PDB file of C-alpha atoms in Angstrom:
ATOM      1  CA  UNK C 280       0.000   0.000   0.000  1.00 88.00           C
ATOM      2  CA  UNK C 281       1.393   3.145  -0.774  1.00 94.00           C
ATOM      3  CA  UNK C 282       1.530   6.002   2.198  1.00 93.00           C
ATOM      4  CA  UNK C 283       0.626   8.957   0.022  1.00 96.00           C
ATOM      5  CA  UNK C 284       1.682  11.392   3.181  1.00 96.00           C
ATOM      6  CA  UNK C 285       5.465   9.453   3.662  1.00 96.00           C
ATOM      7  CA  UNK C 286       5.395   8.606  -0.037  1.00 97.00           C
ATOM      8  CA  UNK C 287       6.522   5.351   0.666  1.00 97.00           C
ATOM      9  CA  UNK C 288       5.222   1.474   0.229  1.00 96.00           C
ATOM     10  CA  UNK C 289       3.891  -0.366   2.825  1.00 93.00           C
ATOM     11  CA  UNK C 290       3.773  -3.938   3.339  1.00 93.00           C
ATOM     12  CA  UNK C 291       0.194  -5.317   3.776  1.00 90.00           C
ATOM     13  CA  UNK C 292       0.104  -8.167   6.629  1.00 93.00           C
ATOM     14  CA  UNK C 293      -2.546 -10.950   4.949  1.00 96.00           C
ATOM     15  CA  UNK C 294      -4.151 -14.097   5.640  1.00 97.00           C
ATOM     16  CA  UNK C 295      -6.663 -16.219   3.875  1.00 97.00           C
ATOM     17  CA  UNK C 296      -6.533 -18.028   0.482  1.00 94.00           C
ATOM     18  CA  UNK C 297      -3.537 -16.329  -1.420  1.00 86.00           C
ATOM     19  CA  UNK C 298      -3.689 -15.977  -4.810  1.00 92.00           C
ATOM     20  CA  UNK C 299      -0.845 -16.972  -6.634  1.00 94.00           C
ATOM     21  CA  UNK C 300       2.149 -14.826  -7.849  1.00 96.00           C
ATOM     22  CA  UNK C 301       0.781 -13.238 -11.794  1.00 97.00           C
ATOM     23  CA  UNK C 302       1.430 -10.216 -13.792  1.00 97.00           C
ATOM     24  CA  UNK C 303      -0.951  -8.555 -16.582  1.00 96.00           C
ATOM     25  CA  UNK C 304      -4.219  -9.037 -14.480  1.00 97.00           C
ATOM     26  CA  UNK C 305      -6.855  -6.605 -13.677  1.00 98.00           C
ATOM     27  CA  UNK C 306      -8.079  -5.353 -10.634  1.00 98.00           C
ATOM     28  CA  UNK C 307     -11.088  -3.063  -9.264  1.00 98.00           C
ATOM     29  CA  UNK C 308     -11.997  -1.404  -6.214  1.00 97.00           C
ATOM     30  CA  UNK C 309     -15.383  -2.148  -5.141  1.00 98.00           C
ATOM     31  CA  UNK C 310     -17.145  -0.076  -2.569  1.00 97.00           C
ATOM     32  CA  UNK C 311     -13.782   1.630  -0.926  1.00 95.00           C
ATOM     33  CA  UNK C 312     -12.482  -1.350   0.745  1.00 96.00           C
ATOM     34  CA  UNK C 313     -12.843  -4.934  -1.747  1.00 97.00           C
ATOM     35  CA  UNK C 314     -10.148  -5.282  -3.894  1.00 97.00           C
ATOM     36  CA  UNK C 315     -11.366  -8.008  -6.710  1.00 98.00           C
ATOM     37  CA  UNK C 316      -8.802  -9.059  -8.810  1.00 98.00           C
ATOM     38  CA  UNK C 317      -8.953 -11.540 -12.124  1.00 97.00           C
ATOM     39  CA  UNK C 318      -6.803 -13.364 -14.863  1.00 96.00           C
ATOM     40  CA  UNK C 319      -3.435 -12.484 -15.348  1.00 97.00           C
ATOM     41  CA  UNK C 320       0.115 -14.805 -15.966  1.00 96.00           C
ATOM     42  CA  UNK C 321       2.127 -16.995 -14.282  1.00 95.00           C
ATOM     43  CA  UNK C 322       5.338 -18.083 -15.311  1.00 93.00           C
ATOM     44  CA  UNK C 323       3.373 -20.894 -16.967  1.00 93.00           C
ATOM     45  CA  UNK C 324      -0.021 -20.580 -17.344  1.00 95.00           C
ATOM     46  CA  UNK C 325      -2.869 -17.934 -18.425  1.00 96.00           C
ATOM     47  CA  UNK C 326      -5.868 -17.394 -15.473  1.00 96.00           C
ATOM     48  CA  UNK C 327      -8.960 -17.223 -14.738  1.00 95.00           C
ATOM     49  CA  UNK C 328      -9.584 -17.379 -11.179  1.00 96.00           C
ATOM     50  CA  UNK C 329     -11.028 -14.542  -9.324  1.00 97.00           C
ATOM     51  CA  UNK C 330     -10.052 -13.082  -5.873  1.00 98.00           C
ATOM     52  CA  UNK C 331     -11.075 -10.426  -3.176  1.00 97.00           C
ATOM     53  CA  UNK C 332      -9.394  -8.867  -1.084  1.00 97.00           C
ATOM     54  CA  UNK C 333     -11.141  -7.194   2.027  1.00 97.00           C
ATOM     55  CA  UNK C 334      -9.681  -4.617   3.356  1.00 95.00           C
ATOM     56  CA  UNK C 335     -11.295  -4.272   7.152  1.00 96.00           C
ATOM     57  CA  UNK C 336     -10.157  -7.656   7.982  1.00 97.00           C
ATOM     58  CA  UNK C 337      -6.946  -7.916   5.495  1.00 96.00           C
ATOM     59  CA  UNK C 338      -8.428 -11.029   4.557  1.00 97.00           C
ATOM     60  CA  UNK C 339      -7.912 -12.764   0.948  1.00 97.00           C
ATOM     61  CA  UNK C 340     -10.604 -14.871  -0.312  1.00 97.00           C
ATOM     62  CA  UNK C 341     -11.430 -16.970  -3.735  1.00 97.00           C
ATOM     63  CA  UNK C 342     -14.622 -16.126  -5.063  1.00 96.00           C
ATOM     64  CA  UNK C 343     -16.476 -19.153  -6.168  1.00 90.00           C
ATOM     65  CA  UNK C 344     -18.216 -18.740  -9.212  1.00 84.00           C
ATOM     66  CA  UNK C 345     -21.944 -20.475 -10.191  1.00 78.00           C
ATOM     67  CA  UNK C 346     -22.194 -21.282 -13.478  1.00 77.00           C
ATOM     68  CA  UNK C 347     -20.522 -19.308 -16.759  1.00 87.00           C
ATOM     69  CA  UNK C 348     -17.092 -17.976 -16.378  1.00 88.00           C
ATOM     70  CA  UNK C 349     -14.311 -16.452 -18.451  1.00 93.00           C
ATOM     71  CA  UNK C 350     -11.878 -18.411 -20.903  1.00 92.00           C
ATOM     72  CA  UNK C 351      -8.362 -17.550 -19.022  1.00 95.00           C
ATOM     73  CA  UNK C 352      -6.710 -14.374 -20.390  1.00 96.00           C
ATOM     74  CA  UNK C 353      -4.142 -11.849 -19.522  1.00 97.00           C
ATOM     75  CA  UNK C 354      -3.818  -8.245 -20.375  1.00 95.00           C
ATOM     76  CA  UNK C 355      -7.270  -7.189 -20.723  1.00 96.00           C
ATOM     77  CA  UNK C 356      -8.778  -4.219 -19.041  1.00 96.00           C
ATOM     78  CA  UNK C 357     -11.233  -4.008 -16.344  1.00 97.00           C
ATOM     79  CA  UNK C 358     -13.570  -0.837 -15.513  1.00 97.00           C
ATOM     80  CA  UNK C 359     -16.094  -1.290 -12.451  1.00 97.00           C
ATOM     81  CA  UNK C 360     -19.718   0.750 -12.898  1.00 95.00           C
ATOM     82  CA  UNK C 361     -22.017   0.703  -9.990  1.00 94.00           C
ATOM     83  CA  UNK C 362     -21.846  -3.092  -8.832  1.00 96.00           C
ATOM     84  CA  UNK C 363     -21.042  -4.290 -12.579  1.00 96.00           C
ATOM     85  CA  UNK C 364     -17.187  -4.865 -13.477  1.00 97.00           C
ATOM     86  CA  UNK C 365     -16.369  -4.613 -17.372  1.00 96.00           C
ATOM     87  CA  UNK C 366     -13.441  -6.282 -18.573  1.00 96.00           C
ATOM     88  CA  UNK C 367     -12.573  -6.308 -21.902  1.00 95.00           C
ATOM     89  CA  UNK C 368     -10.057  -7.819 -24.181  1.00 93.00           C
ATOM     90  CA  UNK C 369      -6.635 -10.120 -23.023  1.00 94.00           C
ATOM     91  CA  UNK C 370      -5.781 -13.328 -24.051  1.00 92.00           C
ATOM     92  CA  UNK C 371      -2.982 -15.880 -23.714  1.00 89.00           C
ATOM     93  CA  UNK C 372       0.240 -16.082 -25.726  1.00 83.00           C
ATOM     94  CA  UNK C 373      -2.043 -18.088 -28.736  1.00 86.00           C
ATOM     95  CA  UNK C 374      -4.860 -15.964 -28.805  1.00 88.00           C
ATOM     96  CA  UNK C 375      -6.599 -12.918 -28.180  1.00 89.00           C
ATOM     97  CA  UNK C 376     -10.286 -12.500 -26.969  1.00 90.00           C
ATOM     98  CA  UNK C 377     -12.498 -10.020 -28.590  1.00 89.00           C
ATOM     99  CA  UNK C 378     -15.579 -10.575 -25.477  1.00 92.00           C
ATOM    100  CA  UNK C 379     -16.263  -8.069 -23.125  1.00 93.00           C
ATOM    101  CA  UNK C 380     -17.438  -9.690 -19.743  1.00 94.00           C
ATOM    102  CA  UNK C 381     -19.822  -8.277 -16.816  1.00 95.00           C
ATOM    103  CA  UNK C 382     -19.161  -9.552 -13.347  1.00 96.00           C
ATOM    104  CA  UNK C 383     -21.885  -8.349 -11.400  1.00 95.00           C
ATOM    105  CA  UNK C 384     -20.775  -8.280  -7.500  1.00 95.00           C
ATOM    106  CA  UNK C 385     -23.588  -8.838  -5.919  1.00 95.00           C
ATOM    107  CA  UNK C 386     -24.947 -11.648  -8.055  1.00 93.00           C
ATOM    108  CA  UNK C 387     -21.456 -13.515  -7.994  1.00 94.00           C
ATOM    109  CA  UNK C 388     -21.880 -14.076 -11.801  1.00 94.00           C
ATOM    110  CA  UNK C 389     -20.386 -13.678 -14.951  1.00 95.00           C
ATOM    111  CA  UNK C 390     -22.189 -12.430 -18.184  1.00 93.00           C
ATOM    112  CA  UNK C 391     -21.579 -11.577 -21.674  1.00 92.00           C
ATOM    113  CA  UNK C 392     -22.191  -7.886 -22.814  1.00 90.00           C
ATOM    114  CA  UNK C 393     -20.600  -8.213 -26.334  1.00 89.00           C
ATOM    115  CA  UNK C 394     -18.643 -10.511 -28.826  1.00 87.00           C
ATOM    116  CA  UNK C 395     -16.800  -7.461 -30.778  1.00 88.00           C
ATOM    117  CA  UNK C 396     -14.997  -8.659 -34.287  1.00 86.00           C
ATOM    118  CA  UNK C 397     -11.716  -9.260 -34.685  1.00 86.00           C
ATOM    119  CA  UNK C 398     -10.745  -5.530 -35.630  1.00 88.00           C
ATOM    120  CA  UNK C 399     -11.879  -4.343 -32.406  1.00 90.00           C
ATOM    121  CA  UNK C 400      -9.538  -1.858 -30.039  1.00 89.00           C
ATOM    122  CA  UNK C 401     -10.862  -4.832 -27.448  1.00 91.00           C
ATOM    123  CA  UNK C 402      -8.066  -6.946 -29.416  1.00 90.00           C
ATOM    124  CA  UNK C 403      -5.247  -5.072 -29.152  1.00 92.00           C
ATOM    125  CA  UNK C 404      -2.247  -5.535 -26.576  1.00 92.00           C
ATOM    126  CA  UNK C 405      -2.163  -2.869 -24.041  1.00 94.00           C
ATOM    127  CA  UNK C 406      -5.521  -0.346 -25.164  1.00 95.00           C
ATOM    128  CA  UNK C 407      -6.679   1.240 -21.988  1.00 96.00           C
ATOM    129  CA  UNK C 408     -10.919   1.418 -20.929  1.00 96.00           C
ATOM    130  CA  UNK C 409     -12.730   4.002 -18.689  1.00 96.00           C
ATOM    131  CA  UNK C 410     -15.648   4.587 -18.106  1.00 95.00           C
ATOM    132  CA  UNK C 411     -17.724   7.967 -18.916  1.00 95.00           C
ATOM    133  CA  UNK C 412     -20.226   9.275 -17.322  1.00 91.00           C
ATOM    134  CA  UNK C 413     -22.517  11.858 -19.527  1.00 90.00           C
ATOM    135  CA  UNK C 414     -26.172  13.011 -19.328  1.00 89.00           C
ATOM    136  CA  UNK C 415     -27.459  10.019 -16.958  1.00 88.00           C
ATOM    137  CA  UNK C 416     -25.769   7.228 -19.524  1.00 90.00           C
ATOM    138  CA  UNK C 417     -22.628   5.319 -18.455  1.00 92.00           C
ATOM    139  CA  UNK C 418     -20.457   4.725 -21.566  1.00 93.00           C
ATOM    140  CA  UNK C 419     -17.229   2.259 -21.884  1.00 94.00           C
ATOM    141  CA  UNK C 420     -14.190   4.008 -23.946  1.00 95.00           C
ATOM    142  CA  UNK C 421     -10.858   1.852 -25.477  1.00 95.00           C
ATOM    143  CA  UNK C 422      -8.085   3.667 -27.042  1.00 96.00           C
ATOM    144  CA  UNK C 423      -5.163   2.626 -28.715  1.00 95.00           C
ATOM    145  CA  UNK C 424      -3.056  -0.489 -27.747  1.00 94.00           C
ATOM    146  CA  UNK C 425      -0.984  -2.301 -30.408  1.00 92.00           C
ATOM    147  CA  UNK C 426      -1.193  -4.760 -32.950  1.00 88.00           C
ATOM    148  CA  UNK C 427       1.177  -4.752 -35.588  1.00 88.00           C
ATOM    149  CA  UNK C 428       1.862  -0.814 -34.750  1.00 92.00           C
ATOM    150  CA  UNK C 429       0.501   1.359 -32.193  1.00 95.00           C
ATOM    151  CA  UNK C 430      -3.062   2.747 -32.716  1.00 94.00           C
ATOM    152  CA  UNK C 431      -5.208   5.766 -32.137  1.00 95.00           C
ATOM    153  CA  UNK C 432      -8.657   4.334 -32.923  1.00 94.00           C
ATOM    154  CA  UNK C 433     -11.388   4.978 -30.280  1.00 95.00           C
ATOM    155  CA  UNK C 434     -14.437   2.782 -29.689  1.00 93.00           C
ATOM    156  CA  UNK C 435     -17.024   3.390 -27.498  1.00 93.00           C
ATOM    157  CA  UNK C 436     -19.836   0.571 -25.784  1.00 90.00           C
ATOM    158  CA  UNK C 437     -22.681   1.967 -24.163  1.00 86.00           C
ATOM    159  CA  UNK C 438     -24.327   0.423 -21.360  1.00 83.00           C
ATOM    160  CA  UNK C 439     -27.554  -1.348 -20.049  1.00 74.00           C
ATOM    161  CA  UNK C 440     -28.762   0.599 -17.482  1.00 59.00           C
TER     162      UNK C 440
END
């Protein structure tokens, strides 16, 4: 955790179910103090497992899913709306996904918003997603990432309410 008055990292004292050691996964803040985190790397493998992290009790816990869940994939981006968590794009070292995937927090459940085609921003390596806010309607933005060269396409999904 970084101390933003000292400026300096602290170590975070844990217990529960670890997750295991993984880079290029996503993670959201839900409701100022449950860190969720999904997917990612290991040295050799692509995820799809799904963990919390609650921060009154510093506990770490696998959330167990019912039914439907994501094909494993690292690299995609992840933007949380209300109690609905978008994440978009990622893959693993064969293939990139072109879904975008709602993980509703409450429910405990995964979901399919949209299949986009292959050209999508959603396909490219590294593209960042936020979300945006305008006249009562939430929006989802990507920009850019990477495919054969760097890109400065923008695509916007609007969603359900």
């Amino acid at each position: 955790m970084f101390d933003l008055k000292s400026a300096t990292w602290l170590t975070l004292q844990c217990t529960g179910a670890r997750l295991s050691p993984r880079s290029n996964h996503v993670a959201t803040l839900y409701d100022d103090k449950t860190l969720l985190v999904f997917g990612g790397a290991s040295k050799s493998r692509t995820l799809n497992d799904l963990y919390s992290l609650d921060f009154e009790t510093m506990v770490w816990s696998r959330i167990k899913i019912r039914g439907f869940h994501p094909s494993p994939r690292a690299g995609c981006c992840g933007v949380l709306c209300g109690t609905k968590w978008y994440i978009a794009g990622g893959g693993s070292r064969k293939k990139r996904h072109t879904e975008t995937f709602i993980y509703d927090v409450l429910k405990s459940e995964w979901s399919v918003a949209v299949a986009s085609p292959p050209s999508s921003i959603t396909t490219n390596k590294g593209f960042s997603l936020v979300l945006v806010q305008h006249k009562d309607k939430d929006f989802l933005v990507a920009f850019g990432g990477y495919r054969k060269e760097p890109s400065n396409q923008v695509e916007v999904l609007i969603t359900k309410e």
